[in-house]
XYZ file of C-alpha atoms in Angstrom:
470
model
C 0.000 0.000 0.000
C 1.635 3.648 -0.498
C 1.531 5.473 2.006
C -0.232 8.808 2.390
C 1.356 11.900 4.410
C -0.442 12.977 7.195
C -1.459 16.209 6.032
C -5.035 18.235 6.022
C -3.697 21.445 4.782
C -3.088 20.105 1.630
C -6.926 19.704 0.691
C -7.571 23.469 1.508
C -6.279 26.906 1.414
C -6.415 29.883 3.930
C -5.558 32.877 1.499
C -5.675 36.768 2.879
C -7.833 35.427 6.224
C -10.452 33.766 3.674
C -10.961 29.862 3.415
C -10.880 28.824 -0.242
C -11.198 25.094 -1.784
C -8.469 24.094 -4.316
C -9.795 25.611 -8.147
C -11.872 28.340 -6.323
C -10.659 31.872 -6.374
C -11.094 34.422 -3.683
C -14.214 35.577 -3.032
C -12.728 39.115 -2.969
C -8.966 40.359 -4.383
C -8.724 43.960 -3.852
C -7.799 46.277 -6.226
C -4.947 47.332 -4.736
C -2.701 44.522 -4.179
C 0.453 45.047 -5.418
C 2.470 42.450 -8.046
C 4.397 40.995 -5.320
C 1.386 39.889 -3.143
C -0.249 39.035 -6.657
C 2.920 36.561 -7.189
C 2.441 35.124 -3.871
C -1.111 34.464 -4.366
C -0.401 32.726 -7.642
C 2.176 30.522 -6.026
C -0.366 29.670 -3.475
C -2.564 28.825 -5.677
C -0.368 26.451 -7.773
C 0.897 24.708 -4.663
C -2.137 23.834 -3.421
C -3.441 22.470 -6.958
C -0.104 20.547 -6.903
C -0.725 18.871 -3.125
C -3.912 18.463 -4.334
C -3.129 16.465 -7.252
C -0.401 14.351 -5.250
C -2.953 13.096 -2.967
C -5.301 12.562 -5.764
C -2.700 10.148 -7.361
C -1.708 8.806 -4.469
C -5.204 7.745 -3.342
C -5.361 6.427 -6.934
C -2.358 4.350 -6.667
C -3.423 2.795 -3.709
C -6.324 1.018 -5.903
C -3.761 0.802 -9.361
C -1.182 -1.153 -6.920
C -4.146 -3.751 -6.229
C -5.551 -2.035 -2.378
C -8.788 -2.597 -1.340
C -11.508 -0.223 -0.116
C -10.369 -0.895 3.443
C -6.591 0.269 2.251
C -8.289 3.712 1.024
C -10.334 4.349 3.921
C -7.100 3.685 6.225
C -4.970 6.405 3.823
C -7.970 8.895 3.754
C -8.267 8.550 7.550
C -4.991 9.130 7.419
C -4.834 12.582 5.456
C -8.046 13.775 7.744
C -7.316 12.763 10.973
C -10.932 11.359 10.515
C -12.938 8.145 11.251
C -13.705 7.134 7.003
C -16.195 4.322 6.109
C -17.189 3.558 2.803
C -21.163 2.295 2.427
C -23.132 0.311 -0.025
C -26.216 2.339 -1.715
C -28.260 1.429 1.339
C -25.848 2.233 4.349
C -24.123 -1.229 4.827
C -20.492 -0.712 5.935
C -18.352 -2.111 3.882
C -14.940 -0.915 4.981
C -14.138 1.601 7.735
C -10.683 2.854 9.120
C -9.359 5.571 12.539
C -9.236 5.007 15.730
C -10.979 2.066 16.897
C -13.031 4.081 19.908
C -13.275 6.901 17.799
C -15.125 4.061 15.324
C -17.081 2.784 18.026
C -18.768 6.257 19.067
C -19.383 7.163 15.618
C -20.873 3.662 15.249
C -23.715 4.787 18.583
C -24.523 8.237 16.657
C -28.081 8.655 15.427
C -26.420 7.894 11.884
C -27.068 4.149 12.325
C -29.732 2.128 13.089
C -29.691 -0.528 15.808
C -28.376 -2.912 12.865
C -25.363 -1.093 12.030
C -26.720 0.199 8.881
C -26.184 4.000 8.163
C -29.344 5.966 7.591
C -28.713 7.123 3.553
C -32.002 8.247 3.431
C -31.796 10.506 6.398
C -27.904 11.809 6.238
C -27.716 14.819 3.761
C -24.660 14.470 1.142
C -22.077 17.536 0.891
C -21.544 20.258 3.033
C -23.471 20.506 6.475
C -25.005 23.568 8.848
C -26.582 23.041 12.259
C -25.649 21.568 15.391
C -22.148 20.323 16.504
C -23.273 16.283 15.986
C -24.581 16.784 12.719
C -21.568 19.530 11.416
C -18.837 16.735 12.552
C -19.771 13.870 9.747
C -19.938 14.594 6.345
C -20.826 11.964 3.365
C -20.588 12.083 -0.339
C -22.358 9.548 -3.540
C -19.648 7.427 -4.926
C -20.864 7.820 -8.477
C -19.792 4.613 -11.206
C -20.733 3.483 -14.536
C -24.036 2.218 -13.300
C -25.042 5.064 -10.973
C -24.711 5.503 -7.302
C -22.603 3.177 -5.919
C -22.003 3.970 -2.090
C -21.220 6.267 0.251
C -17.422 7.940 1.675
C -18.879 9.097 5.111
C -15.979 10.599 7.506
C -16.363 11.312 11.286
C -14.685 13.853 13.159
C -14.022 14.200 17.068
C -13.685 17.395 17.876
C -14.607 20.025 14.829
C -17.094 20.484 12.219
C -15.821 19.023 8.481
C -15.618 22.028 6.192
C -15.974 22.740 2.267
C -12.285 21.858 1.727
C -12.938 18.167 3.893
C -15.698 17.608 1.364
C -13.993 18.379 -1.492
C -11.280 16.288 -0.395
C -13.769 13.508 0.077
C -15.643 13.807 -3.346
C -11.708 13.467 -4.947
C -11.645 9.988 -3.359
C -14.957 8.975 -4.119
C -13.867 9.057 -8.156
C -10.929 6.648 -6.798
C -13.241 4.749 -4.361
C -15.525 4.041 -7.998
C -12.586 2.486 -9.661
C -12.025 0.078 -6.521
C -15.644 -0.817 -6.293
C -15.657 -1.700 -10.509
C -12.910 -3.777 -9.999
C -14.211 -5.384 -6.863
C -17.501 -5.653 -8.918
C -15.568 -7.207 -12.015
C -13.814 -9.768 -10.137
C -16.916 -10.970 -7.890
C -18.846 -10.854 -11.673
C -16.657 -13.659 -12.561
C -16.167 -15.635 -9.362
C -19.988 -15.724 -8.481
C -20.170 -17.511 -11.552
C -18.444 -20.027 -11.122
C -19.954 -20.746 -7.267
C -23.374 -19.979 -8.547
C -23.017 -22.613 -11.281
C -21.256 -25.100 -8.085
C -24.235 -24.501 -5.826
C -27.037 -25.022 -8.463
C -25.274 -28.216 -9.183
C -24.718 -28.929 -5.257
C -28.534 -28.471 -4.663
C -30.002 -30.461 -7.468
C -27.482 -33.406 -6.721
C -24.930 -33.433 -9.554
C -22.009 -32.276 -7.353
C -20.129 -35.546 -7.562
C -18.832 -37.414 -4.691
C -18.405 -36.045 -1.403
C -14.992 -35.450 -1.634
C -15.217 -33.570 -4.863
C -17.732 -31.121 -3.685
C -15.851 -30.607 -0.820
C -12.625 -29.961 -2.649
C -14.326 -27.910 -5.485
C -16.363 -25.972 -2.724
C -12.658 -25.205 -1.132
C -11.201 -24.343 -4.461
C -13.943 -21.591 -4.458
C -13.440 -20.307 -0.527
C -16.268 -22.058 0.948
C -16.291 -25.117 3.462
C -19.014 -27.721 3.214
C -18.994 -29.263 6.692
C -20.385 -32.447 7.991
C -23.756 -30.460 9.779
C -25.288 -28.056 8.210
C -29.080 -26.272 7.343
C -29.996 -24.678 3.734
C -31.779 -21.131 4.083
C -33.881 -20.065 1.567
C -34.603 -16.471 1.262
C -37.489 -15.049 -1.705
C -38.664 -11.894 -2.196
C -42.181 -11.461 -1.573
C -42.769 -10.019 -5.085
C -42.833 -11.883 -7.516
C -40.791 -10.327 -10.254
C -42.566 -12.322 -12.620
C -45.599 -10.130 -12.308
C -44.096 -6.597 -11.793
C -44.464 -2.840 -12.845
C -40.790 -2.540 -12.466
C -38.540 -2.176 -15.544
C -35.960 -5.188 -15.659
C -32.872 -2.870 -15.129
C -34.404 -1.890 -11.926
C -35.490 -5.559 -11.141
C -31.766 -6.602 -11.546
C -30.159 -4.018 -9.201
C -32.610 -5.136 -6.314
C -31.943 -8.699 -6.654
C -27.913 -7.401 -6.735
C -28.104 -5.736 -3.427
C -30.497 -8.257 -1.932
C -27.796 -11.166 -3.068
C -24.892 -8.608 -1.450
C -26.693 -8.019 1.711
C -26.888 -11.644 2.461
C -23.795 -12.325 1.378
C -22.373 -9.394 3.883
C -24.814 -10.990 6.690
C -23.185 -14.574 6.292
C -19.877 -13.513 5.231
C -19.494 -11.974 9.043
C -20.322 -14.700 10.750
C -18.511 -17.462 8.609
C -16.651 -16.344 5.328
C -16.434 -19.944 3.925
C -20.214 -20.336 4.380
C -21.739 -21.208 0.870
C -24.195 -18.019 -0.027
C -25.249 -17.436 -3.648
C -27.959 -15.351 -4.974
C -30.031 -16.858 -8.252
C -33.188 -14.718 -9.651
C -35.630 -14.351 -7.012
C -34.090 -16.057 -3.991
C -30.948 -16.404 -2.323
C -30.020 -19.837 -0.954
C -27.315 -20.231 2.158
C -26.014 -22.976 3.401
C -25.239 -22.328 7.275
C -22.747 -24.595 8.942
C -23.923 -25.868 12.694
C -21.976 -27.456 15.238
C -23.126 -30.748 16.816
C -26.483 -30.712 18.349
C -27.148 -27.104 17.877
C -31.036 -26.953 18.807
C -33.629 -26.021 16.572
C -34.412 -22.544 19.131
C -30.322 -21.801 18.474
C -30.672 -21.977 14.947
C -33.461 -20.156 14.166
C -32.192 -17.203 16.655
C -29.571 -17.179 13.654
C -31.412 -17.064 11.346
C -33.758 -14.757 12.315
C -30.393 -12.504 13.016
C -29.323 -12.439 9.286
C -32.462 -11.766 8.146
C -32.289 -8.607 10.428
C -28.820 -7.654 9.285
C -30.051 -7.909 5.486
C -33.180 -5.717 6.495
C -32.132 -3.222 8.482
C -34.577 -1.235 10.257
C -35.985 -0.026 7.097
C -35.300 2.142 4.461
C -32.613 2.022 1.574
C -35.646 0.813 -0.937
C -35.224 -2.801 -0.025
C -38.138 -5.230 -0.943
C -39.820 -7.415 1.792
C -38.484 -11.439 2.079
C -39.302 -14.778 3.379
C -36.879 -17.037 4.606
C -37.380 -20.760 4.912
C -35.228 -23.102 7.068
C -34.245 -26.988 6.169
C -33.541 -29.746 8.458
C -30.385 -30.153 9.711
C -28.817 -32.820 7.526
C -25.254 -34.374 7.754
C -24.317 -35.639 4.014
C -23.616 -33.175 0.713
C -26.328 -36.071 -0.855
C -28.852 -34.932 1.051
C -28.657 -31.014 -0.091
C -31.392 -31.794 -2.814
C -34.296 -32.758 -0.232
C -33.099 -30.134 2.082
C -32.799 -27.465 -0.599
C -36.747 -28.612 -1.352
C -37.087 -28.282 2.377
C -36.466 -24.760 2.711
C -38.044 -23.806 -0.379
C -41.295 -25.139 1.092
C -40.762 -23.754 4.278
C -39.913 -20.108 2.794
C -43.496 -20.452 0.927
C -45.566 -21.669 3.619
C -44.630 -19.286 5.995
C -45.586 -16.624 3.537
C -48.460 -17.931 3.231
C -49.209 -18.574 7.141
C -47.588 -15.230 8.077
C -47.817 -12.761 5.541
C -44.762 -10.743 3.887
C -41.380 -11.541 5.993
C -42.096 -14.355 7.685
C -39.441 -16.365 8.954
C -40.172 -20.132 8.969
C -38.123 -23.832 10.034
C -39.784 -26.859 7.759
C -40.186 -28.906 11.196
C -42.327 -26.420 12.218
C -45.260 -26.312 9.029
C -47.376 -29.341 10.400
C -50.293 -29.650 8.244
C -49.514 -26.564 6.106
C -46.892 -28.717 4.078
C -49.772 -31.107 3.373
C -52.274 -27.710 2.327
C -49.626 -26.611 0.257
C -49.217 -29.164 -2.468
C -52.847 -28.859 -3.330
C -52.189 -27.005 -6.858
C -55.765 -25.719 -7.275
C -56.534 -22.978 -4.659
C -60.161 -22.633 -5.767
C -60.668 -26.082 -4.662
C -58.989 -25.461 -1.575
C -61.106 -22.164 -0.974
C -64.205 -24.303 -2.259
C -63.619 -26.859 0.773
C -63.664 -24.292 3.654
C -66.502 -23.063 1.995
C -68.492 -26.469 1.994
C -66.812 -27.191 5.849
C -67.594 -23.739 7.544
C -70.565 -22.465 5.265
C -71.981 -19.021 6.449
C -68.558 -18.925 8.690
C -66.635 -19.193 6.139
C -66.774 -15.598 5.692
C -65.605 -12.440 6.953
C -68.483 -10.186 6.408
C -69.275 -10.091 10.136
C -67.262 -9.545 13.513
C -69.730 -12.653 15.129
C -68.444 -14.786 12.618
C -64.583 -14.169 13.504
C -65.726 -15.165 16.808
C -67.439 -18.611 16.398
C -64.185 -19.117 14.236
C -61.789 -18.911 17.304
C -64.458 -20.611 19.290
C -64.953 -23.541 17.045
C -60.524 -23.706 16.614
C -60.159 -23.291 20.743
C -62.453 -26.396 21.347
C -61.096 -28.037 18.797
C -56.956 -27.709 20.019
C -58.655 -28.218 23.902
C -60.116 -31.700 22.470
C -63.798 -30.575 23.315
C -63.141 -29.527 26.899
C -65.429 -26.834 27.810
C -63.758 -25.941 30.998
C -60.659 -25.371 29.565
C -61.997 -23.887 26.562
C -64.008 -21.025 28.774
C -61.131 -20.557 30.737
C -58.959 -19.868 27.584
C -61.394 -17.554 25.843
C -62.780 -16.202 29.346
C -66.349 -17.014 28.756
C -68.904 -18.564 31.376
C -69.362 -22.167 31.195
C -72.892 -21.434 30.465
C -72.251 -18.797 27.943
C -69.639 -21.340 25.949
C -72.638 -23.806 26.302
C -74.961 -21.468 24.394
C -71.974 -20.493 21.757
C -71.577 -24.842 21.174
C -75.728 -25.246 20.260
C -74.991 -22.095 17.821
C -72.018 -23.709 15.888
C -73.331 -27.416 15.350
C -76.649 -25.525 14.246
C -74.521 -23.929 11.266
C -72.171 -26.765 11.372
C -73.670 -30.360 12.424
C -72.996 -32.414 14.913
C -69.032 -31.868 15.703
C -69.322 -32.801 19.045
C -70.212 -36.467 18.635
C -68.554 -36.472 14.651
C -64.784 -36.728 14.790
C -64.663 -37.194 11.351
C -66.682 -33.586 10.882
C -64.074 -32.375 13.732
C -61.473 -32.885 11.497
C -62.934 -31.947 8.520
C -63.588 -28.384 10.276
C -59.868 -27.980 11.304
C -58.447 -28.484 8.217
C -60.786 -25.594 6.755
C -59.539 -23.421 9.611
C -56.094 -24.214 9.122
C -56.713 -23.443 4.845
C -58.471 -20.470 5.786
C -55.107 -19.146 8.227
C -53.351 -19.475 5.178
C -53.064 -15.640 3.794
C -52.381 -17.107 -0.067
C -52.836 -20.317 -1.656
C -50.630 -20.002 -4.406
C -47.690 -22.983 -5.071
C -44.187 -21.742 -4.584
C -42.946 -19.912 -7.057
C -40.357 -21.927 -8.376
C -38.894 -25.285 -8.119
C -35.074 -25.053 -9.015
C -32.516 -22.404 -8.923
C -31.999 -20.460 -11.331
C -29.473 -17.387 -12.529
């Protein structure tokens, strides 16, 4: 890495008691300077378009000599005496460099959210005004072939950043563009070759064990002997969208980088790849590790990747296999978390967050392919309360489900829905006049929760998709 001279003055000028930003000329030059002072001016001038330029290049030849964003945030640190991170387009850090308290306080400012992602769509780009927090950071676009690419954001302790700080800043953000397109270009190709590995991997044409392993090494990942597959989809369906395919593309990007940020952190050699619409993970566990334990991890990514909101990122469900111990056995968990990622949508709504041990009879409900029959069946099996055009009929509904999971005892029923024994008594006489005889019927009992278990489900639509797909 070359290094970088600790020096601010460099990236600013104090000419005749007046601040001035390399390029800019005085806002005033009297009259009556004489061509001595005019000399001196014009040699000021010139040397700080000179320092300028030599930290300009040597920024640049930081990324030319093969550095990393991390390796320009330490030399821009450096030259400001600054905290610098560099963000993706939504506010994930990417690479950050100061002092590591002086990191740690600007990480607890109101910038972030409780995630760690910094609020873009809050923090103002270029120059600040205002109160001594919000004067002391300062962030500008990192602008590439495709658009927006980041954010440079810079943190100072003890004094507001000035015009001559940004400028500075919005010099390395043209360098920070070339790092990211070559970072970009070099993933472009490598995800290629693991997404093609992992779509083999999951539909079983992998080879033997020991080949996947030792192609899955010659890629940076580790397949290990326990593992689960996590499935995560976005909740809209590309396939029937107002959005423009350009736009559909850069969504799916950052989705696929956000979980591959998430995972990366906590293991860097666990398996993540993104294909159209989902992105599929395969989480290595230690021996034993509970179902509760892994779903707390899961549930963790998923919050990582969304942030508290914000950034224009779409809503996703996430399905969890079984654990399973053998690379053979990726195919049926791969299915595994597919269905679980769709039933859970289905149960839940939008985001939900779902382990395939936990679907019970929705796995069944789901591989019915014709919803109207499914939506015909609670019709038959609940008639009248089948619908939702009254507030009574909600209530018979969770009456009718409560003595059903209670096994038809009224005590405990009443007790759970806090309704005299009489009263429940009354409510009973009302629901097998609409229904029949459920009380004495166990094959109507069963008939009526299934139709209450279709009818929790909030869409009755198949998955989506069936294989993975770039």
């Amino acid at each position: 890495m070359v290094n970088v001279a600790n020096d601010r003055t460099g990236s600013g000028l104090d000419l005749l008691g007046t601040t001035m930003t390399p390029g800019e000329l005085p806002p005033q030059i009297p009259d009556t300077l004489a061509e001595p002072e005019l000399r001196a001016l014009a040699g000021q001038l010139i040397a700080a378009l000179r320092r300028e330029d030599e930290v300009h290049r040597s920024l640049l030849s930081i990324v030319v000599a093969g550095g990393s964003l991390a390796d320009l945030c330490e030399a821009l640190a450096a030259l400001m005496e600054t905290v610098v991170m560099i963000t993706t387009t939504d506010g994930r850090v990417i690479a950050q460099a100061g002092d590591s308290a002086a990191i740690e306080e600007a990480a607890a400012t109101s910038a972030f959210d409780p995630t760690g992602r910094f609020l873009v769509e809050h923090e103002m780009v270029g120059e600040r005004s205002g109160d001594a927090d919000w004067v002391r950071r300062a962030t500008v676009r990192i602008i590439g072939g495709s658009g927006v690419e980041g954010r440079i954001v810079a943190f100072a302790k003890d004094r507001a950043l000035s015009r001559n700080d940004i400028h500075l800043l919005e010099r390395s953000a043209t360098v920070a563009a070339l790092a990211i397109a070559r970072e970009q270009a070099v993933t472009a190709v490598e995800s290629k070759y693991r997404a093609e590995f992992l779509r083999d991997a999951l539909a079983g044409r992998a080879g033997s064990t020991a080949e996947a392993i030792a192609h899955a090494d010659s890629l940076g990942w580790t397949l290990t002997d326990r593992m689960v597959v996590v499935v995560a989809e976005t909740d809209e369906n590309d396939t029937f969208t107002h959005r423009d395919s350009e736009e559909v593309r850069a969504l799916q990007q950052r989705f696929a980088r956000a979980w591959i940020r998430a995972v990366g952190a906590r293991d860097r050699r666990a398996p993540v790849m993104g294909f159209s619409q989902e992105i599929v993970a395969l989480l290595p566990l230690p021996p034993e590790m509970a179902t509760e334990k892994i779903m707390a991890i899961v549930t963790d990514l998923a919050r990582i990747v969304r942030g508290d909101g914000g950034g224009g990122r779409r809503t996703f469900s996430t399905g969890v296999s079984r654990p399973i111990t053998a690379i053979e056995s990726l195919p049926m968990a791969y299915a595994e978390a597919l269905r679980a990622a769709a039933v859970g949508r289905q149960k839940h709504g939008a985001g939900a967050i779902a382990h395939f041990d936990e679907l019970g009879i929705y796995r069944l409900l789901s591989l019915v392919p014709d919803s109207e029959e499914l939506r015909q069946f609670v019709t038959d099996a609940l008639g009248e309360l089948a619908t939702h055009d009254s507030p009574e009929n909600a209530d018979l509904r969770l009456t009718l489900a409560v003595l059903i999971d209670t096994n038809l005892n009224v005590a405990e029923a009443s007790r759970l829905l806090f309704f005299h024994y009489n009263t429940l008594r009354y409510r009973i006489a009302k629901l097998e006049r609409i229904l029949g005889p459920f009380t004495t019927d166990p094959q109507l009992r069963l008939t009526l929760a299934l139709a209450l278990k279709v009818l929790e489900m909030r869409g009755l639509a198949q998955s989506r998709r069936s294989a993975p797909h770039t």
